[in-house]
XYZ file of C-alpha atoms in Angstrom:
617
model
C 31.641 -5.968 4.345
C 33.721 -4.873 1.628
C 33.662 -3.120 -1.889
C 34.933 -5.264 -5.038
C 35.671 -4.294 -8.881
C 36.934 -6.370 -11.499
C 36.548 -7.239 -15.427
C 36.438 -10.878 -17.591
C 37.347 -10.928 -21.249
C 37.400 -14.467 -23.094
C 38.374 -13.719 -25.902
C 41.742 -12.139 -25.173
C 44.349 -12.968 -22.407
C 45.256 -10.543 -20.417
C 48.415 -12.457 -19.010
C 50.675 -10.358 -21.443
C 50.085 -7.040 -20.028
C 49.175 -8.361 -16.504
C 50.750 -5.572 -14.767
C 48.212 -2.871 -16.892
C 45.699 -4.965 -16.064
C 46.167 -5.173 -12.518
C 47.120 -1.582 -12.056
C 43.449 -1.109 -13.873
C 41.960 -3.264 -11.420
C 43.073 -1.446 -8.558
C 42.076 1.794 -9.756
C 38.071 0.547 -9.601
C 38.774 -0.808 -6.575
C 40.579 2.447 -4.951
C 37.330 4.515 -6.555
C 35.081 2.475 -3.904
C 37.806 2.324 -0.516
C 35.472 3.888 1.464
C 33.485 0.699 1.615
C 36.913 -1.218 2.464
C 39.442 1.145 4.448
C 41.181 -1.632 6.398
C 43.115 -3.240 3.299
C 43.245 -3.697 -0.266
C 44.225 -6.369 -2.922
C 43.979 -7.201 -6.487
C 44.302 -10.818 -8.598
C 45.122 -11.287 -12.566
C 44.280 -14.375 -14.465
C 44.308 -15.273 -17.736
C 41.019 -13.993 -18.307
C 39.798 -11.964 -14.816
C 40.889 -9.244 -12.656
C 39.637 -8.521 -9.658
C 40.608 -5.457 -7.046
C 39.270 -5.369 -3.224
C 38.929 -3.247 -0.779
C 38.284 -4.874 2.721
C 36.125 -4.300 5.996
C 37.400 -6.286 8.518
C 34.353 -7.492 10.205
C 35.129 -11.574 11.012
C 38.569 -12.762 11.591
C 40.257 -9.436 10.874
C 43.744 -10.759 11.145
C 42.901 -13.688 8.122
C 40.435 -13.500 5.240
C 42.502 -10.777 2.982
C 40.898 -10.351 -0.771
C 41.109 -11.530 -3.532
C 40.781 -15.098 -2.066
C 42.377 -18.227 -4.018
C 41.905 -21.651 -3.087
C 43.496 -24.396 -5.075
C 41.654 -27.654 -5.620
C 43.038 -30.485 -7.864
C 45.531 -28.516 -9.071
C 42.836 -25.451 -10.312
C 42.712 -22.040 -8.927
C 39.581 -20.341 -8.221
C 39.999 -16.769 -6.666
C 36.639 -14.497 -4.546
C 35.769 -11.180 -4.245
C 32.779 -10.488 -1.540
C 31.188 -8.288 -0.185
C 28.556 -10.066 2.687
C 28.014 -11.527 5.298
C 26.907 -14.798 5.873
C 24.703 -15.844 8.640
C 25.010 -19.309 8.905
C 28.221 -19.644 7.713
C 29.039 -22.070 10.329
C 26.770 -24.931 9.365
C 27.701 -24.125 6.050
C 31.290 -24.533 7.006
C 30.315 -27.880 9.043
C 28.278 -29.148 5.741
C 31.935 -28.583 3.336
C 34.239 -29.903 6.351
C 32.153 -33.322 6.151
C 32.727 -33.224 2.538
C 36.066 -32.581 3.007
C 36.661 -29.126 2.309
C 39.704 -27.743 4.278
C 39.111 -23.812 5.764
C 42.411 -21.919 6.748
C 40.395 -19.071 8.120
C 37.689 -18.282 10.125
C 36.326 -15.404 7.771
C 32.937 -16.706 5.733
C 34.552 -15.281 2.388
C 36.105 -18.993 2.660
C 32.805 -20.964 3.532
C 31.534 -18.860 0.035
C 34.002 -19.729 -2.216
C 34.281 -23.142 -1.271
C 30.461 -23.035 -1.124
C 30.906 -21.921 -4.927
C 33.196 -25.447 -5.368
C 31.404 -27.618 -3.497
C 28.105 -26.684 -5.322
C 28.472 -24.537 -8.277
C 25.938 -22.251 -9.298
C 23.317 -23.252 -6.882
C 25.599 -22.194 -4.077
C 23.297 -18.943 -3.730
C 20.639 -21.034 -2.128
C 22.738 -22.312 0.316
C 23.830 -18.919 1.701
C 21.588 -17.274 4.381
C 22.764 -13.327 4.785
C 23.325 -10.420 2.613
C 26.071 -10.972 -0.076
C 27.432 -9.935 -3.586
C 30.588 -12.161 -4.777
C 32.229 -12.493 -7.918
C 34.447 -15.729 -8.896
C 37.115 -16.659 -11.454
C 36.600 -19.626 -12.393
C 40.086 -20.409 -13.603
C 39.345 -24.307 -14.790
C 35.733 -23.462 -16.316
C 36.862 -20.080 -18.238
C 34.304 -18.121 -16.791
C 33.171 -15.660 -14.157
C 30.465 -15.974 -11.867
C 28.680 -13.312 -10.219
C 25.768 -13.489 -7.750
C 24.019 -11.191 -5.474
C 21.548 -11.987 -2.512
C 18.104 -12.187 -2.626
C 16.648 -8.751 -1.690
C 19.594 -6.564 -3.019
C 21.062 -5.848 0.130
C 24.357 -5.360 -1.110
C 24.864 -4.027 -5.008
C 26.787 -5.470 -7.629
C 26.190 -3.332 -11.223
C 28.223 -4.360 -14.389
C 27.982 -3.168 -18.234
C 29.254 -5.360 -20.955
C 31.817 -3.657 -23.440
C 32.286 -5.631 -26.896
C 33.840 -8.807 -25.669
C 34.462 -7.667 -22.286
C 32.398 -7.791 -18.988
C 32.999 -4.935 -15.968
C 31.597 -4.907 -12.891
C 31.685 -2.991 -9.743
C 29.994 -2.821 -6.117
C 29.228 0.476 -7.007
C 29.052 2.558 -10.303
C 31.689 5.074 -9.829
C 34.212 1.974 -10.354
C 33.151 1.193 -13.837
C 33.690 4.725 -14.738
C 37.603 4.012 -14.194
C 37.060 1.173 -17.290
C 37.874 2.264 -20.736
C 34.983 2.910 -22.932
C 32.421 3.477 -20.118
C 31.153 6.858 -20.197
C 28.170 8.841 -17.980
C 25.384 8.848 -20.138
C 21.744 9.618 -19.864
C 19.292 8.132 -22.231
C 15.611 7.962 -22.432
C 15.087 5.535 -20.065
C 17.364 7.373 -17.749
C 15.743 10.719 -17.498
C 12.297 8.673 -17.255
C 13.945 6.717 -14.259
C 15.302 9.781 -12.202
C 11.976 11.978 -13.016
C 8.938 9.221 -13.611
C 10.450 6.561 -10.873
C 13.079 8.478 -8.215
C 14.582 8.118 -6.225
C 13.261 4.581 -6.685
C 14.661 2.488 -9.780
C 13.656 -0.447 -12.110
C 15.345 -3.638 -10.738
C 18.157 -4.217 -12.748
C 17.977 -1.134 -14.273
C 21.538 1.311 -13.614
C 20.173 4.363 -14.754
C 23.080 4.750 -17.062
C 22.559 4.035 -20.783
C 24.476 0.355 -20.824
C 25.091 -0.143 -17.344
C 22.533 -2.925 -15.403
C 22.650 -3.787 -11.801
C 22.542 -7.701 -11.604
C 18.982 -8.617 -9.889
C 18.290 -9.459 -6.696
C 17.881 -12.979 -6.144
C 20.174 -13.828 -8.972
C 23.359 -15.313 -10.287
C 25.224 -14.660 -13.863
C 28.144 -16.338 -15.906
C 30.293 -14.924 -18.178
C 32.541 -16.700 -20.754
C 32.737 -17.087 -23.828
C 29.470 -17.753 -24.980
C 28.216 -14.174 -23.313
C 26.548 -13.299 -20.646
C 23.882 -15.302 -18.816
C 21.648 -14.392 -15.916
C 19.426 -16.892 -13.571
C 16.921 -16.497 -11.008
C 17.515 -18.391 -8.052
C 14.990 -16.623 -5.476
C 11.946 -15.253 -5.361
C 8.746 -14.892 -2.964
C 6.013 -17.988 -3.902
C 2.718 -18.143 -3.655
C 1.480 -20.652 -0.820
C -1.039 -21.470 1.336
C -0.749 -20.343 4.912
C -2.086 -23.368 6.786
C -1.127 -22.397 10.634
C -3.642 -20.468 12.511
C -3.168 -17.069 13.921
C -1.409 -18.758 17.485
C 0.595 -20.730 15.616
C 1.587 -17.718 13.138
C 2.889 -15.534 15.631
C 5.223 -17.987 17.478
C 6.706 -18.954 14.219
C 7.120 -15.127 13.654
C 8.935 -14.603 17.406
C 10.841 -17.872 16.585
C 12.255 -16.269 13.290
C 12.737 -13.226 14.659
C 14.707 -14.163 17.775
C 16.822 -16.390 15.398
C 17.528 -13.852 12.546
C 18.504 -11.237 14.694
C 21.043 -13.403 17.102
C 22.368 -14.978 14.028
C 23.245 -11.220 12.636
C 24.985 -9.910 15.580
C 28.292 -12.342 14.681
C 30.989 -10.082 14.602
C 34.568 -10.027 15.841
C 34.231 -6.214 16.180
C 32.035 -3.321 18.166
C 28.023 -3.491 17.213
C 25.350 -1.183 17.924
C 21.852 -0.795 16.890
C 20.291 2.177 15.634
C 16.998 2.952 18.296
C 14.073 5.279 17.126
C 11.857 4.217 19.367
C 9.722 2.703 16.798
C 8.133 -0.697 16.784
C 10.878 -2.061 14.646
C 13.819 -1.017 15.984
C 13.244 -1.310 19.463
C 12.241 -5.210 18.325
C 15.411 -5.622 17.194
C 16.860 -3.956 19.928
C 15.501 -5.625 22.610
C 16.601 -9.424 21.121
C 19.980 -8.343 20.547
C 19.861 -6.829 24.569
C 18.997 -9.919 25.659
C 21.037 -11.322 23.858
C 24.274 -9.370 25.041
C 23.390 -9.182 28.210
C 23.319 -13.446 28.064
C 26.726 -12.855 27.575
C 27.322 -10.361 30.546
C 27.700 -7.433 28.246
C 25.625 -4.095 27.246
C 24.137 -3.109 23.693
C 25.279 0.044 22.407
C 22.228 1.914 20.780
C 21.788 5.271 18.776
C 19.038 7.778 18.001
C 18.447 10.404 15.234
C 17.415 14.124 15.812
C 17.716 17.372 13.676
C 18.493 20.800 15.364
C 15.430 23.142 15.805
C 12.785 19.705 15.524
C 11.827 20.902 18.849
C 10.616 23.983 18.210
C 9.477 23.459 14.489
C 8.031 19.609 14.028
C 4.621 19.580 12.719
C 2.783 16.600 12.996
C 1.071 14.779 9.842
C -1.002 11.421 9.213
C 2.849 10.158 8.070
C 4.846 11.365 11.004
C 2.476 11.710 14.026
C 4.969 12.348 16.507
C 8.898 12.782 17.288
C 11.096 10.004 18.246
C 13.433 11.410 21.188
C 11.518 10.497 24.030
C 10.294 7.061 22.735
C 14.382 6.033 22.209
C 15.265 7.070 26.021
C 11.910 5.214 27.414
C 13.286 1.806 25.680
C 16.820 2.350 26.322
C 16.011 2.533 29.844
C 13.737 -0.220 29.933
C 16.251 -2.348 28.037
C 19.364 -1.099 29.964
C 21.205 0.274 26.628
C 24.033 2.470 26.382
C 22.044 5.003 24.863
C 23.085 7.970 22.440
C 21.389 10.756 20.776
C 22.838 12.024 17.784
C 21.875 15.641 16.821
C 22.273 16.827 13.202
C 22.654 20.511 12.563
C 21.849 22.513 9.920
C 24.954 23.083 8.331
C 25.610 19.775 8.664
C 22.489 18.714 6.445
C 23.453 21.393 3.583
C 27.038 20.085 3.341
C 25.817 16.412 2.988
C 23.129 17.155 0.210
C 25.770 16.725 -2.844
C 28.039 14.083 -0.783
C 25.076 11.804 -0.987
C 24.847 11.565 -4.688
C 28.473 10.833 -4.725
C 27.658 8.506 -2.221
C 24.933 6.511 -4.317
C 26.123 8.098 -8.063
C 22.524 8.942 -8.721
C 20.161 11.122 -7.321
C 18.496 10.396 -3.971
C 16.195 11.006 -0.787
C 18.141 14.591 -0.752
C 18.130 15.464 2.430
C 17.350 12.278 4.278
C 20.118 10.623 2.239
C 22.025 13.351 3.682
C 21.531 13.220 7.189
C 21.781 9.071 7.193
C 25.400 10.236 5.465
C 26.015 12.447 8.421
C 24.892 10.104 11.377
C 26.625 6.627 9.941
C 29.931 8.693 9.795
C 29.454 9.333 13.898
C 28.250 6.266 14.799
C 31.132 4.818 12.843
C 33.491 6.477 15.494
C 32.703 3.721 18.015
C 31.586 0.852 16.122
C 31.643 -0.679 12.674
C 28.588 -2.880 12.781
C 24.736 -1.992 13.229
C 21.432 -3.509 13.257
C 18.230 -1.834 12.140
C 14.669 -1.846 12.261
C 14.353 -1.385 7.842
C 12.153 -3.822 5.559
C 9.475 -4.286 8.500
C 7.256 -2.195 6.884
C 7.278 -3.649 3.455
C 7.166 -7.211 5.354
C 4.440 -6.606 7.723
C 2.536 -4.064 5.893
C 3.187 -0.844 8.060
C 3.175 1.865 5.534
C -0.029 4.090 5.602
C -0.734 2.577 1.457
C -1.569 -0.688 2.644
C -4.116 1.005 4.856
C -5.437 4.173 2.517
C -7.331 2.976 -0.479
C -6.974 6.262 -2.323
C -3.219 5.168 -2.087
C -3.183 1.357 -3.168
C -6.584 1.463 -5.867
C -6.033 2.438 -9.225
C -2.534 2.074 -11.658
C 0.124 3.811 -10.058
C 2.756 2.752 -7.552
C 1.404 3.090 -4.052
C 4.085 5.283 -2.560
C 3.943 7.913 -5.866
C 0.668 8.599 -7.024
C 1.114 11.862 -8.338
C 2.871 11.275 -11.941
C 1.332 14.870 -12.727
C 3.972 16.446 -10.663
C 6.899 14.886 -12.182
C 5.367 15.372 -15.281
C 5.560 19.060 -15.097
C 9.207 19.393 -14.142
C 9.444 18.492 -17.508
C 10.103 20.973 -20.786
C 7.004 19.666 -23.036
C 9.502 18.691 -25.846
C 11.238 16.795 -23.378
C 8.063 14.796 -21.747
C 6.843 13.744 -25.749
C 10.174 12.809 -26.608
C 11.216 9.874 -23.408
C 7.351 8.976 -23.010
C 6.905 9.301 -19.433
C 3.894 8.049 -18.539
C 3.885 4.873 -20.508
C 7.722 4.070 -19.104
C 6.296 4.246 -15.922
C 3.151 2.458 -16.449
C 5.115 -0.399 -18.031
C 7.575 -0.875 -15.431
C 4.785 -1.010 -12.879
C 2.806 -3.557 -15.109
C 6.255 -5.456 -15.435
C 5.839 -6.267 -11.438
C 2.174 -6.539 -11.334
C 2.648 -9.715 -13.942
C 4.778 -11.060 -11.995
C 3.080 -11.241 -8.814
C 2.843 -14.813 -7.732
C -0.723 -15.481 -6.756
C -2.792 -19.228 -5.587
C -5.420 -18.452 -8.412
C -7.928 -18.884 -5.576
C -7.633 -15.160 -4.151
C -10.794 -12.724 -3.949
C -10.165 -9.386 -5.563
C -9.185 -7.881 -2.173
C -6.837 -10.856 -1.113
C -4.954 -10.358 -4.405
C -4.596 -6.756 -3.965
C -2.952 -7.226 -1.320
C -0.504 -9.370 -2.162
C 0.019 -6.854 -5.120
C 0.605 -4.331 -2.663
C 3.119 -6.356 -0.723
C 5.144 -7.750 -3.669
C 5.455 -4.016 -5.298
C 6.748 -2.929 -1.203
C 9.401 -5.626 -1.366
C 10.384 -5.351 -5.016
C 10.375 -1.973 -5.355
C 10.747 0.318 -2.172
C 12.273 -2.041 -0.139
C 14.910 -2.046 -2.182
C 15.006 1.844 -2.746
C 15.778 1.878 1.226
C 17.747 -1.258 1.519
C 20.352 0.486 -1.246
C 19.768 3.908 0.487
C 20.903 2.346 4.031
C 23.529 0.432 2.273
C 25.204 3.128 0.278
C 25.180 5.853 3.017
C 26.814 3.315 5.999
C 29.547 2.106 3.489
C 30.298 5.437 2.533
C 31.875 5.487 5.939
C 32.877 2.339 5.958
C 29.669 0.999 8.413
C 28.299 -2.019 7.799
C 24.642 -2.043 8.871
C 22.324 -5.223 8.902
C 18.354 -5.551 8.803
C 17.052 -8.598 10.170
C 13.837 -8.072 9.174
C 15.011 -8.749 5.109
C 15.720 -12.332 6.209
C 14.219 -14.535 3.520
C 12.565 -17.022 5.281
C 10.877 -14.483 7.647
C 9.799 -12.323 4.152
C 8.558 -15.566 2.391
C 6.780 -16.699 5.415
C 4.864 -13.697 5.902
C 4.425 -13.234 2.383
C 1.391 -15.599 2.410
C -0.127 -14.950 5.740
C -3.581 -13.821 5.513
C -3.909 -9.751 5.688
C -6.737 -10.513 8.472
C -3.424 -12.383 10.248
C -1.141 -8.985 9.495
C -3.289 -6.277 10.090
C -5.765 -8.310 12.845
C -8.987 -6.298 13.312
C -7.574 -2.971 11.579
C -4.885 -3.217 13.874
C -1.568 -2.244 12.069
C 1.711 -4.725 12.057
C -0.881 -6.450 14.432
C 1.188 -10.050 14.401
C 4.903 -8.415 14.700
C 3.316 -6.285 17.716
C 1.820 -9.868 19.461
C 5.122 -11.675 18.305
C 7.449 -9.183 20.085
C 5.046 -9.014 22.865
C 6.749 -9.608 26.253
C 9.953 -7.918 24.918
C 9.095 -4.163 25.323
C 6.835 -2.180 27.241
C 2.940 -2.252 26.012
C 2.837 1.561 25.088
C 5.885 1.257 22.898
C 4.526 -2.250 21.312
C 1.110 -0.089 20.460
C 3.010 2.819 19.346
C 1.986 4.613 15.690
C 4.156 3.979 13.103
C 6.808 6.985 12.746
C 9.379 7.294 10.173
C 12.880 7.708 9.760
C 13.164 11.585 11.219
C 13.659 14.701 8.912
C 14.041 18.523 9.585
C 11.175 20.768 9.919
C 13.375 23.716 9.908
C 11.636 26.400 7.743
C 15.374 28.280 7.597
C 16.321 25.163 5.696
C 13.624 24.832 3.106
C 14.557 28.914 2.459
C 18.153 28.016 1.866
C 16.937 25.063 -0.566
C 14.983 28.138 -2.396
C 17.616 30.420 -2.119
C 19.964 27.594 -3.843
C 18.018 26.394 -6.784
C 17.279 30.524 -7.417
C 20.568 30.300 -8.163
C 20.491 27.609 -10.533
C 17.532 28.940 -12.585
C 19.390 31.767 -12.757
C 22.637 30.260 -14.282
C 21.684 29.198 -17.994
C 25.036 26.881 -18.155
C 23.704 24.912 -15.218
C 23.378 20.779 -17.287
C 19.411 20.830 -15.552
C 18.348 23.325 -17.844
C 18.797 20.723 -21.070
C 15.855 18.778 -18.975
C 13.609 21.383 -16.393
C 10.656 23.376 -17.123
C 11.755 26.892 -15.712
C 8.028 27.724 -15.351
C 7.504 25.069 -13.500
C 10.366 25.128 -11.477
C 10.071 28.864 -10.397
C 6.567 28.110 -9.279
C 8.210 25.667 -6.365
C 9.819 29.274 -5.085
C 7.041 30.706 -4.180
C 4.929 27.615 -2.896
C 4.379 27.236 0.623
C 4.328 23.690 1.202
C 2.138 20.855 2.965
C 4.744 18.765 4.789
C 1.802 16.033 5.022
C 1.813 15.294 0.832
C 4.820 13.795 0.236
C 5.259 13.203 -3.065
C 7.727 10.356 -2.944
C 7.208 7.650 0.126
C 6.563 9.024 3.748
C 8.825 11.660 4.040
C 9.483 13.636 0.698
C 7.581 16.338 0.833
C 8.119 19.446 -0.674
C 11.990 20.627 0.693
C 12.989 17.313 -0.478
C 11.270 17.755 -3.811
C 13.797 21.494 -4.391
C 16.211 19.079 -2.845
C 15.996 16.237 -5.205
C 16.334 19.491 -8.411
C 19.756 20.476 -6.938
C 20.938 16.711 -6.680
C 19.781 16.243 -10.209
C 22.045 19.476 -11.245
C 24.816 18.408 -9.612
C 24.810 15.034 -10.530
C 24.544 16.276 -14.504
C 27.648 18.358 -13.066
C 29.669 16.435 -11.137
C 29.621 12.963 -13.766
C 29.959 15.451 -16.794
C 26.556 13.129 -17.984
C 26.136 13.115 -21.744
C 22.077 14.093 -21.822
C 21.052 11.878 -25.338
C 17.598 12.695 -26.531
């Protein structure tokens, strides 16, 4: 797990001013270290730089980047960010074709991956992964990234030159690449937030390469190619069969992600998910004569102040202790205080250089940085939802019928942040309708579906494309921001693309929800946790909080120099003062309810703020 930067131009060389080039390339790099504090490195070629910053996860003492290998007398130099899962049949597969390894790290088995097979070396690679090669004999770059977005990769393309960064805050070091918000942009952070387009940077000219897709740059331009995505097929094995191919992926996907050569944990809410994955990777330790590590997630004052709602029925505290003890875990709860949530609010949109989940963002920030104390590598219970169709819209029809993305039905509300001239000048509503329309057409269907049956693979293809991602780049930005690499079995493509076409009668059997994960993993937890409601990631319930969230954008409303007044309807924003809330109407997903909605204002000011954005109408 690492953080990479670098920049291609083919029409120049940049072998006369090599040292300004490389000094260049370090400077992205150094703007991302958090996601690579244990070394560093940068490579010039004629035509490509490339800066590194490295997490030493497998072989720490080899596998420093940028990598070169030289093969018939041409260099090709690597810098990843991944990790591979079956890097070692991989690595058998080159040996037998005589590739030679020096290390043990699977940035090698990649890049000679990349050799051995060229562009169609993303289809070999089982894990989560974003790379970028120079291609010293070819004159081009290749990028790829891996097939759900796991880990980022953005890039923006300035006259004849191509920059590109794990994160954005790197291309902001490159000349010529300035914060600006377009259009599309404000119709992205108000219409679509925290959620965004895939692709789509938010940033007039900047684009995030795609999951499931590779690019080359040279001197014809840029070029991108999908290499993944779900398929429609027919789902032949009966419900028996169906679940033990669903235990059999499970057990392997989770074993194969707990390869490491340093400390690993899992994060424990008690959940159906997590304790899943918790429970194979016990087993799996404990195989080995050792004990899994596991953490939990509280706020201060939940105890006193949680109120439950059809989203969040109950709290997680007691549910984490009953599996730990059941599965023998070194158990511990990690409490986050209220001062400790206000001080993270901004940190997270450094974190992710957009706005965010506010306060949950926050508080992920908060409990990755302690975790990170003890260990550097985590497994998670994220993307089960979206797979197995947990989330109450798959359930609710007034939440899945009609045009409108499950999880944010209410574009009236976003709407009328707006200032009118504002809302007629971007076009709101049909941005958002588009991009949803955008996924709907490309839903792959058997042409054979009833109405219902191809609703719900709708529903299931919007989850993965769209909020699955939201959360897999939420988990991913807030763990590397301290360095913590965290992994989600459940995102493993051939467990996605094999429940992708099982029937929703198999999914949900007899209205029973996640009903096939629950009899795949049974055996491996206690019933009561196995039949347990679905509960989300935890928030705070504080009502001292939401006041200071009040209290703080009073303050902003009442500044007239503050950037979110070029965008905001003061009317409407002043109304949110004096609301009393429903915590049970989120307005964004499960969880982002009214606090997160004041919440998500302030991140939007201080975003403007901090990246001195350039608002263009």
């Amino acid at each position: 797990m690492c953080g990479f930067a670098g920049f291609s131009d083919y029409s120049d060389s940049l072998t006369d001013e090599k040292y300004l080039w490389i000094a260049l390339a370090r400077r992205m790099a150094r703007r991302i270290s958090h996601r690579g504090p244990d070394d560093s490195g940068a490579h010039v070629s004629a035509h490509c730089a490339l800066g590194h910053a490295r997490l030493a996860i497998i072989d720490p003492e080899n596998g420093a980047q940028p990598m070169t290998v030289r093969r018939d007398g041409a260099e090709f130099t690597i810098a990843y960010n991944g990790e591979i899962y079956n890097a070692p049949e991989l690595r058998s597969e080159l040996e037998a074709q005589g590739y030679v390894f020096e290390t043990n790290c699977d940035t090698e088995v990649v890049l000679n991956a990349y050799l051995c097979f060229g562009e169609d070396c993303a289809e070999k690679l089982n894990g989560i992964f974003a790379f970028a090669v120079d291609d010293v004999p070819r004159q081009r770059t290749f990028l790829c990234r891996d097939r759900f977005g796991v880990k980022p990769l953005f890039y923006t393309l300035q006259g004849d030159r191509l920059a590109f960064a794990s994160e954005i805050k790197a291309l902001f070091e490159f000349p010529g690449v300035n914060p600006v918000l377009d259009k599309n942009g404000i119709c992205e952070i108000f219409g679509l937030g925290p959620a965004r387009t895939p692709g789509c940077g938010v940033f007039e000219g900047i684009s995030e390469l795609k999951p499931g897709h590779t690019a080359v740059f040279d001197r014809e331009g840029f070029r991108d190619r999908r290499y993944f995505d779900l398929q429609a097929a027919p789902h032949e094995d009966d419900y028996d069969t169906t679940v033990r191919q669903v235990r059999e992926l499970l057990l392997d996907t989770v074993e194969r992600q707990m390869i490491s050569d340093v400390p690993l944990c899992t994060f424990l809410s008690g959940g159906l998910d997590s304790s899943v994955v918790t429970a194979i990777a016990a087993q799996v330790l404990e195989s080995r004569g050792e004990k899994l590590s596991t953490y939990s997630f509280e706020f201060e004052g939940n105890e006193e102040n949680f109120r439950p709602s059809s989203f969040q029925p109950d709290r997680d505290e007691s549910w984490a202790l009953k599996v730990s003890s059941a599965l023998r875990t070194r158990h511990t709860t990690l409490l986050c205080e209220k001062e400790h949530l206000e001080d993270s609010l901004f940190e997270g949109v450094i974190a992710k250089d957009l706005p965010g989940m506010s306060d949950i963002d926050g508080s992920l920030l908060y409990f990755c940085r302690q975790v990170k104390k003890r260990h550097v590598v985590a497994l998670c219970g994220e993307c089960a939802d979206e797979i197995f169709g947990g989330y109450p819209w798959f359930h609710r029809r007034e939440m899945f019928d009609g045009a409108h993305f499950p999880w944010s039905n209410n574009l009236d509300t976003r709407s009328s942040l707006l200032k009118p001239e504002v809302l007629e000048a971007i076009g709101l509503e049909n941005y958002v309708n588009s991009r949803l329309q955008e996924t709907l057409d490309a839903v792959p269907v058997l042409g054979n579906e009833t109405p219902e049956q191809l609703r719900m693979r709708q529903i299931s293809y919007l989850n993965i494309k769209w909020f699955m991602s939201t959360l897999l780049d939420r988990k991913d930005r807030c763990s590397m921001w301290s360095g913590l690499e965290v992994r989600v079995p459940y995102a493993d493509h051939r467990l996605a693309q094999y429940v992708f076409n099982t029937p929703w009668e198999f999914k949900c059997p007899g209205g029973r929800t996640k009903g096939l994960l629950r009899d795949a993993a049974r055996g491996l937890l206690p019933e009561d946790v196995l039949e347990r409601r679905k509960s989300p990631y935890p928030k705070t319930y504080d009502p001292a909080y939401e006041q200071d969230l009040k209290r703080r954008l009073g303050y902003v409303l009442r500044d007239s120099s503050q950037p979110i007044h070029k965008l905001l309807s003061e009317e409407a924003a002043r109304s949110l003062l004096t609301e009393s809330f429903d915590y049970g109407k989120p307005w964004f997903g499960q969880l982002m309810a009214g606090p997160q909605l004041l919440a998500y204002l302030l991140q939007i000011n201080y975003w403007l703020l901090h990246y001195n954005i350039y608002v263009r109408l």
